[in-house]
Amino acid sequence: MKYVMLLMGTLDEARCGAEDDGATMEEFIAFDRELEEAGVLAGGFGLDGPELGTSVTIPEGSDEPLVTAGPYAESREFVGGTIVVDVANIDEAIRWAARSPGARHGGRVEVRPMLEF
Amino acid sequence: MPEHGSPGDGTIARLHREEHTRLLATLVRRFGDLDLAEDVAQEAMEAALRTWPESGVPDEPLAWLITTAKRRALDRVRRDAVYAQRLALLHIEQGARHAPAADQVTVDGPDGDRIPDDRLTMLLGCCHPAIAPADRVMLMLRFVGGLTTAEVAAALLVPVPTMQARITRAKRRIRGAGIPLTVPDDPEVLAARLPLVLTAVSLVFTEGYAATSGEAPLRAELTAEAIRLARILHRSLPGESEPAGLLALLLLTEARAPARTDAAGAPVALEDQDRGRWARDLIAEGTALAERAAVAGAGRFAVQAAIAAVHAEAATFAGTDWAQIVALYDLLLRLDPGPVVRMNRAVAVGRRDGFAEGLALLDELGDEPELVRHHPFHLARALTLDRLGRTDEARVAYVRALELVDNAGERRFIRRRMDGEATGGDAPA
């Protein structure tokens, strides 16, 4: 079963990859290697900072896209990246999530089953 | 998906609850699919009800039911490609994960049947950390307790449609999120899971214990239901300390039930209870289990069982070994350093060393956020202040406790104490 690990950060401590705190790039690369060696890595990507994001929405009763700079204003949490693992069940997915650098340094990993079409 | 809604289904479930829940657990273990297991278990129970009156009850009813249900499942899989596909998927993914013998417990039934009791699997599955705590209680009652959805709803004071929706949602979550209904093969995961099951079973008991007269009778039966679940857990893990401790604690608490309320249904304090009305058989069983639990370990429930056993052994309230109770609370405090345990310890210290000492310890806890709105805390302070003759301060504490309590029986208890009717004792036990 495929699970997506959503690597969540909060805007207050949005320092993913920064050198002073937060998980480092090296930690993520090492974790990626671990997943690969275990044969469970099934994809994923990292994202640049939420301040570089642009939101697009079609407001109710309109056909025109509304484009705003930055993430959705009311959410303090953002997705910093994703890792897809292919494992037997949620127990294994949780075990991997707990090993992820994204679960440390105030981060949070949300484990979601992937919809497969 | 039958929810046991049609008339008669509830009767089937209750008549053969033991067989039904064991059957369901075995099928879930075999198929790894709750929906299919539920469907064919129900069909097998119905087939039994149809054929047994004529052909007679088979020598091994459970074996008969399992065979019948498995045959139905095979039929279904042959007919239904979607089911077949889902099952194949589950088997490929989980096939190697069932440790066949290690986690199986064979229970000698009255007929001497040697079929493994798979309900431990269900208990552990229902209490998976990825399931919300409130849902764990509900799923346990539904699938291990064998209560119908309507019964679970009545017992937990939730409207039936709400309960139906919650169960459906939880089942969807179990399937959709890939939550395994198996015994964890990793001993560390099992060790981490067990406390969740123990807590959920104790919550079932607490729900029943908190039931007030006038509420659904089913709700009060939750104490017996919790004891049933604790028995399954203890029998499945006979060498483990905490399941024995939990069962002991529940039995020793239940033993006081006949003396716990007066004729009008108001709680009677432990101090004022007629100990002659305590259920001696439950005390004997509970005490023996508490000793076994203490030998095997000293976890949260084993220690609480030991405390309950000390109370049970005292012939009178005055004869209680308070020194030992305080020592046990000290032990409990190391396992669970929360303010509620500190509060109970303070009350015990008051009995051992004098009310002034008890009050001093209670007052240290006055700012604990967990206790500010916890009525037993204010009641304990009120009763202690009363004993010290500080009536005005006691009254303030009684009033605070009254503001926070939401149970009619306990409210009556507090009012009576406030008006100085009874001789005075600890909080309702």
XYZ file of C-alpha atoms in Angstrom:
546
model
C 0.000 0.000 0.000
C 1.330 3.431 -0.884
C 1.446 6.186 1.697
C 2.436 9.791 1.208
C 4.411 11.328 4.033
C 3.612 15.027 4.056
C 6.491 16.846 5.689
C 4.797 19.688 7.506
C 6.373 22.811 8.917
C 4.890 25.879 10.552
C 5.490 29.412 9.348
C 6.761 30.522 12.752
C 9.710 28.194 12.511
C 9.980 27.849 8.783
C 13.619 27.077 8.625
C 13.631 23.798 6.747
C 17.102 23.207 5.426
C 18.550 26.227 7.205
C 21.812 25.627 8.961
C 20.967 26.874 12.473
C 17.927 24.723 13.253
C 15.515 22.364 11.533
C 16.410 19.202 9.671
C 19.328 19.590 7.320
C 19.458 18.619 3.678
C 22.087 15.997 4.586
C 19.684 14.380 7.039
C 16.996 14.153 4.375
C 19.411 12.730 1.825
C 20.561 10.113 4.340
C 16.946 9.235 5.124
C 16.189 8.930 1.414
C 19.068 6.508 1.050
C 17.733 4.466 3.964
C 14.316 4.225 2.312
C 15.882 3.242 -0.973
C 17.981 0.525 0.608
C 14.898 -0.854 2.364
C 13.162 -0.964 -1.006
C 10.165 1.090 0.099
C 10.852 4.433 -1.598
C 8.195 5.110 -4.249
C 8.643 8.786 -5.019
C 8.455 12.201 -3.503
C 9.701 15.738 -3.883
C 10.891 18.683 -1.853
C 9.338 22.115 -2.060
C 10.897 25.531 -1.929
C 9.733 27.925 0.784
C 6.036 28.782 1.205
C 6.868 32.473 0.695
C 7.568 31.602 -2.939
C 4.117 30.069 -3.330
C 1.264 31.533 -5.320
C -2.353 30.664 -4.624
C -4.916 30.289 -7.374
C -8.605 29.912 -6.693
C -11.822 30.430 -8.581
C -14.098 32.285 -6.149
C -17.702 31.188 -5.723
C -19.869 32.657 -8.503
C -16.948 33.649 -10.683
C -15.087 32.163 -13.613
C -12.019 34.281 -13.164
C -9.068 32.871 -11.276
C -8.053 34.888 -8.256
C -4.306 34.876 -7.897
C -2.680 35.828 -4.609
C 0.916 35.886 -3.519
C 1.991 33.443 -0.841
C 0.214 30.577 0.873
C -3.381 30.620 2.069
C -3.300 33.428 4.622
C -5.034 31.607 7.448
C -2.882 28.503 7.535
C 0.270 28.576 9.569
C 1.240 25.083 8.470
C 2.723 24.345 5.107
C 3.898 21.302 3.188
C 7.657 21.319 2.862
C 7.878 18.176 0.797
C 6.560 14.691 0.298
C 7.942 11.193 0.380
C 5.980 8.272 -1.033
C 6.600 4.875 0.548
C 5.237 1.533 -0.559
C 4.782 -0.622 2.559
C 2.428 -3.290 3.908
C 0.343 -1.229 6.290
C 0.133 1.920 8.351
C 2.338 0.467 11.082
C 5.276 0.391 8.706
C 4.439 3.814 7.347
C 4.340 5.193 10.892
C 7.665 3.536 11.673
C 9.259 5.290 8.685
C 7.592 8.591 9.485
C 9.020 8.415 12.997
C 12.514 7.984 11.535
C 12.113 10.909 9.170
C 14.062 14.090 9.939
C 10.799 15.895 9.117
C 9.266 14.594 12.366
C 11.948 16.347 14.420
C 12.846 19.958 15.127
C 9.209 20.983 15.621
C 8.142 19.452 12.316
C 5.306 17.019 11.787
C 4.822 14.222 9.305
C 1.294 13.539 8.173
C 0.839 10.033 6.818
C -1.891 9.733 4.213
C -2.860 6.768 2.075
C -2.283 7.537 -1.572
C -5.248 7.300 -3.895
C -4.331 5.103 -6.801
C -6.222 5.325 -10.065
C -23.750 -4.065 5.290
C -25.954 -5.383 8.089
C -25.796 -3.236 11.208
C -27.933 -5.684 13.142
C -30.785 -3.279 12.721
C -33.552 -5.699 11.779
C -35.552 -7.237 14.585
C -34.151 -10.491 15.810
C -30.592 -9.715 14.849
C -29.917 -8.204 18.232
C -31.225 -11.335 19.840
C -28.905 -13.477 17.769
C -26.004 -11.312 18.742
C -26.777 -11.486 22.441
C -27.731 -15.149 22.591
C -24.492 -16.203 21.037
C -22.367 -13.230 21.871
C -19.379 -15.266 22.964
C -19.458 -17.415 19.818
C -20.260 -14.471 17.601
C -17.340 -12.311 18.748
C -14.904 -15.204 18.604
C -16.178 -16.112 15.164
C -15.793 -12.539 13.959
C -12.255 -12.263 15.326
C -11.221 -15.527 13.711
C -12.638 -14.441 10.361
C -10.987 -11.038 10.538
C -7.720 -12.765 11.258
C -8.262 -15.152 8.378
C -9.431 -12.589 5.790
C -7.962 -9.364 7.123
C -11.211 -7.685 6.105
C -13.710 -6.493 8.669
C -16.648 -5.978 6.298
C -16.442 -9.438 4.788
C -15.912 -11.020 8.208
C -18.934 -9.195 9.622
C -21.159 -10.191 6.715
C -20.334 -13.876 6.708
C -20.279 -14.120 10.520
C -23.802 -12.752 10.516
C -24.846 -15.168 7.782
C -23.366 -18.100 9.691
C -25.161 -17.063 12.889
C -28.422 -16.866 10.966
C -27.809 -20.265 9.386
C -27.181 -21.682 12.859
C -30.414 -20.247 14.162
C -32.267 -21.778 11.225
C -30.760 -25.250 11.307
C -29.795 -25.932 14.938
C -33.347 -26.126 16.287
C -33.962 -29.051 13.893
C -30.596 -30.754 13.629
C -29.495 -30.052 17.178
C -26.530 -27.939 18.344
C -23.290 -29.388 16.943
C -20.644 -30.717 19.330
C -18.365 -27.813 18.528
C -20.642 -24.895 17.696
C -17.801 -22.486 17.068
C -16.072 -24.862 14.651
C -19.376 -25.294 12.818
C -19.835 -21.527 12.595
C -16.297 -20.943 11.352
C -16.641 -23.597 8.657
C -19.994 -22.230 7.549
C -18.739 -18.649 7.483
C -15.623 -19.554 5.542
C -17.731 -21.359 2.957
C -19.943 -18.280 2.595
C -16.880 -16.110 2.193
C -15.552 -18.344 -0.559
C -18.907 -18.192 -2.322
C -18.878 -14.450 -2.045
C -15.349 -14.126 -3.366
C -16.210 -16.357 -6.330
C -19.250 -14.232 -7.129
C -17.854 -10.827 -6.424
C -14.774 -9.711 -8.331
C -14.331 -6.584 -6.218
C -14.147 -8.594 -3.023
C -11.824 -11.095 -4.626
C -9.492 -8.369 -5.727
C -9.459 -6.671 -2.349
C -8.829 -9.937 -0.544
C -6.062 -10.968 -2.881
C -4.447 -7.632 -2.244
C -4.754 -8.047 1.503
C -3.342 -11.522 1.400
C -0.341 -10.610 -0.635
C 0.367 -7.684 1.632
C -0.331 -9.269 4.957
C 0.073 -12.964 4.230
C 3.510 -13.267 5.724
C 2.648 -11.104 8.644
C 0.436 -13.461 10.589
C 2.652 -15.188 13.096
C 0.606 -18.377 13.180
C 1.175 -19.887 16.595
C 3.020 -17.439 18.797
C 0.127 -15.108 19.524
C -2.657 -17.634 19.536
C -4.300 -18.636 22.726
C -6.423 -21.688 22.928
C -9.272 -21.390 25.334
C -10.929 -24.475 26.633
C -14.587 -23.783 26.245
C -17.281 -25.641 28.131
C -17.292 -28.164 25.302
C -13.554 -28.542 25.523
C -13.111 -26.914 22.140
C -9.533 -26.154 21.221
C -10.125 -23.303 18.831
C -7.767 -20.368 19.324
C -9.337 -17.213 20.742
C -8.498 -14.506 18.217
C -10.210 -11.717 20.097
C -6.899 -10.364 21.362
C -6.201 -9.514 17.732
C -9.404 -7.512 17.579
C -8.754 -5.765 20.884
C -5.313 -4.688 19.722
C -6.641 -3.707 16.301
C -9.471 -1.604 17.725
C -6.963 0.268 19.889
C -4.516 1.112 17.129
C -2.927 4.512 17.813
C -4.173 5.704 14.403
C -7.746 5.344 15.715
C -9.093 8.151 17.929
C -9.379 7.156 21.630
C -13.166 7.648 21.760
C -13.526 5.456 18.673
C -11.400 2.715 20.251
C -13.978 2.313 23.028
C -16.815 2.213 20.529
C -15.132 -0.308 18.220
C -14.229 -2.565 21.132
C -17.800 -2.633 22.369
C -19.119 -3.245 18.881
C -16.689 -5.877 17.628
C -15.260 -7.541 20.728
C -18.137 -6.903 23.093
C -20.573 -7.932 20.395
C -23.020 -5.135 21.198
C -25.243 -3.948 18.361
C -24.772 -0.436 17.051
C -27.962 0.637 18.843
C -26.706 -0.864 22.085
C -23.340 0.871 21.818
C -25.181 4.132 21.134
C -27.400 3.694 24.210
C -24.466 2.718 26.391
C -22.353 5.700 25.383
C -25.266 8.176 25.375
C -24.927 8.944 21.673
C -27.875 9.067 19.223
C -28.091 5.906 17.108
C -27.598 7.612 13.708
C -24.533 9.430 15.064
C -23.101 6.162 16.349
C -23.874 4.451 13.057
C -22.025 7.188 11.191
C -19.067 7.053 13.573
C -18.718 3.278 13.230
C -18.962 3.490 9.456
C -16.342 6.226 9.427
C -14.014 4.282 11.698
C -14.360 1.168 9.547
C -13.628 3.186 6.438
C -10.579 4.550 8.192
C -9.384 1.066 9.165
C -9.623 -0.096 5.575
C -8.610 3.140 3.858
C -5.612 3.943 6.022
C -4.417 0.336 6.049
C -4.754 -0.165 9.799
C -3.920 -3.833 10.382
C -6.271 -5.867 12.563
C -3.496 -8.204 13.575
C -1.311 -8.817 16.580
C 1.806 -6.689 15.994
C 4.702 -8.974 15.099
C 7.147 -6.576 16.700
C 7.224 -7.119 20.505
C 7.981 -3.426 21.004
C 4.875 -2.420 19.075
C 2.831 -4.904 21.094
C 4.261 -3.481 24.308
C 3.349 0.024 23.170
C -0.149 -1.043 22.117
C -1.121 -2.918 25.262
C -1.472 0.208 27.462
C -3.898 1.665 24.904
C -6.079 -1.448 25.162
C -5.930 -1.412 28.960
C -6.909 2.253 29.032
C -9.786 1.716 26.612
C -11.146 -1.196 28.671
C -10.882 0.850 31.858
C -12.744 3.672 30.084
C -15.575 1.253 29.302
C -15.742 0.456 32.997
C -15.693 4.130 33.992
C -18.577 4.861 31.620
C -20.657 2.184 33.319
C -19.532 3.237 36.760
C -20.611 6.816 36.112
C -24.085 5.717 35.034
C -26.864 7.176 37.150
C -30.222 5.644 37.870
C -32.729 6.565 35.197
C -30.163 6.254 32.454
C -30.247 3.384 29.997
C -29.724 0.128 31.930
C -27.270 -0.852 29.214
C -25.001 1.894 30.373
C -24.711 0.420 33.848
C -23.985 -2.959 32.255
C -20.809 -1.484 30.820
C -18.980 -2.387 34.039
C -19.776 -6.050 33.413
C -18.848 -5.578 29.766
C -15.477 -4.108 30.737
C -14.856 -7.063 33.041
C -15.642 -9.418 30.152
C -13.150 -7.592 27.932
C -10.528 -7.564 30.691
C -11.019 -11.308 31.122
C -10.426 -11.915 27.418
C -7.287 -9.808 27.604
C -5.993 -11.523 30.732
C -6.715 -15.014 29.394
C -4.935 -14.156 26.145
C -1.876 -12.783 27.937
C -1.849 -14.784 31.188
C 1.799 -14.064 32.002
C 1.498 -10.278 31.684
C 1.128 -8.225 34.838
C -0.990 -5.322 33.630
C -3.940 -7.284 32.176
C -4.129 -9.204 35.461
C -3.890 -5.904 37.338
C -6.661 -4.320 35.277
C -8.978 -7.291 35.755
C -8.221 -7.274 39.495
C -8.908 -3.542 39.763
C -12.225 -3.846 37.926
C -13.352 -6.848 40.004
C -12.418 -5.171 43.294
C -14.201 -1.977 42.301
C -17.256 -3.853 41.076
C -17.312 -5.783 44.356
C -18.296 -2.569 46.154
C -21.203 -1.875 43.796
C -23.946 -3.270 46.114
C -22.880 -0.851 48.879
C -21.918 2.083 46.687
C -25.338 3.705 46.440
C -28.186 4.045 48.900
C -31.819 3.103 48.331
C -32.390 6.452 46.616
C -29.458 5.939 44.270
C -27.193 8.526 45.878
C -23.536 7.562 46.292
C -22.366 6.316 49.689
C -18.825 7.265 50.722
C -16.335 4.444 51.166
C -16.250 5.283 54.869
C -19.980 4.774 55.279
C -20.394 1.692 53.119
C -21.802 -1.478 54.660
C -18.846 -3.747 53.949
C -21.003 -6.776 54.588
C -22.671 -6.039 51.266
C -19.456 -6.141 49.280
C -19.366 -9.078 46.877
C -17.029 -11.540 48.589
C -16.504 -13.754 45.531
C -15.356 -10.794 43.429
C -13.034 -9.663 46.221
C -11.500 -13.131 46.514
C -10.896 -13.344 42.777
C -9.703 -9.742 42.538
C -7.312 -10.036 45.453
C -5.745 -13.217 44.086
C -5.311 -11.550 40.685
C -3.872 -8.397 42.257
C -1.249 -10.543 43.988
C -0.380 -12.302 40.741
C -0.125 -8.954 38.968
C 2.169 -7.602 41.684
C 4.466 -10.611 41.398
C 4.714 -10.202 37.624
C 5.308 -6.440 37.619
C 4.350 -3.081 39.053
C 2.593 -1.169 36.304
C -0.153 1.403 36.594
C -3.020 -1.072 36.866
C -1.166 -3.569 39.049
C -0.537 -0.818 41.617
C -4.097 0.496 41.461
C -5.309 -3.077 41.956
C -3.060 -3.368 45.005
C -4.603 -0.185 46.440
C -8.103 -1.554 45.835
C -7.041 -4.828 47.481
C -5.874 -3.015 50.623
C -9.294 -1.356 50.888
C -11.011 -4.677 50.261
C -9.024 -6.416 52.984
C -9.886 -3.874 55.680
C -12.774 -5.081 57.822
C -13.655 -1.480 58.688
C -12.792 1.904 57.232
C -10.873 2.799 60.402
C -8.922 -0.423 60.108
C -7.577 0.505 56.639
C -3.802 0.230 56.345
C -3.281 3.857 55.279
C 0.493 3.592 55.516
C 0.434 0.912 52.867
C -1.985 2.895 50.728
C 0.277 5.946 50.847
C 3.268 3.762 49.957
C 1.363 2.380 46.966
C 0.396 5.887 45.856
C 4.083 6.802 46.030
C 4.757 3.914 43.683
C 1.904 4.952 41.402
C 3.193 8.506 41.366
C 6.433 7.283 39.836
C 4.478 5.652 36.989
C 1.904 8.394 36.578
C 3.073 11.671 38.110
C -0.190 13.452 37.282
C -2.091 15.749 39.634
C -5.016 13.330 40.065
C -2.729 10.691 41.565
C -1.120 13.357 43.775
C -4.599 14.383 44.915
C -5.534 10.828 45.882
C -2.233 10.427 47.676
C -2.889 13.649 49.610
C -6.229 12.266 50.817
C -4.521 9.047 51.946
C -1.816 11.056 53.734
C -4.593 12.954 55.522
C -5.906 9.659 56.828
C -2.461 8.443 57.851
C -0.942 11.591 59.371
C -3.918 13.797 60.105
C -6.214 16.050 58.109
C -3.981 19.115 58.448
C -1.174 17.292 56.590
C -3.627 16.119 53.963
C -4.964 19.640 53.463
C -1.463 21.091 53.117
C -0.756 18.641 50.282
C -4.126 19.334 48.639
C -3.539 23.062 48.755
C -0.221 22.612 46.958
C -2.286 21.336 44.023
C -4.716 24.260 43.935
C -3.266 25.774 40.768
C -2.984 22.560 38.762
C -4.910 23.219 35.538
C -6.129 19.630 35.497
C -7.708 20.030 38.952
C -9.142 23.535 38.788
C -12.313 22.198 37.178
C -12.135 18.671 38.648
C -14.979 18.414 41.173
C -13.478 15.537 43.204
C -10.580 17.838 44.061
C -12.853 20.535 45.498
C -14.920 17.910 47.257
C -11.796 16.369 48.823
C -10.758 19.820 50.051
C -14.246 20.506 51.392
C -14.408 17.241 53.303
C -10.938 17.774 54.742
C -11.710 21.370 55.778
C -14.920 20.121 57.382
C -12.960 17.643 59.447
C -10.683 20.438 60.610
C -13.698 22.476 61.713
C -13.043 25.172 59.106
C -16.712 25.235 58.119
C -16.778 28.497 56.159
C -13.881 27.521 53.915
C -15.406 24.066 53.538
C -18.617 25.644 52.322
C -16.809 27.596 49.622
C -15.169 24.382 48.414
C -18.487 22.478 48.486
C -20.121 25.193 46.391
C -17.265 25.018 43.892
C -17.622 21.226 43.674
C -21.381 21.613 43.147
C -20.796 24.032 40.282
C -18.606 21.493 38.505
C -20.426 18.212 39.082
C -22.759 17.006 36.330
C -24.093 13.853 37.936
C -27.376 14.083 39.856
C -26.442 11.407 42.397
C -23.139 13.024 43.234
C -24.774 16.409 43.468
C -27.099 14.974 46.114
C -24.104 13.523 47.929
C -22.329 16.881 48.005
C -25.480 18.740 49.161
C -25.923 16.298 52.006
C -22.356 16.691 53.113
C -22.654 20.438 52.895
C -25.718 20.340 55.122
C -23.842 18.128 57.544
C -26.293 15.246 57.277
C -23.995 12.240 57.167
C -21.214 11.324 59.535
C -18.649 12.477 57.041
C -16.368 10.458 54.850
C -14.227 10.608 51.809
C -15.441 11.266 48.326
C -18.009 8.840 46.919
C -16.295 5.558 46.203
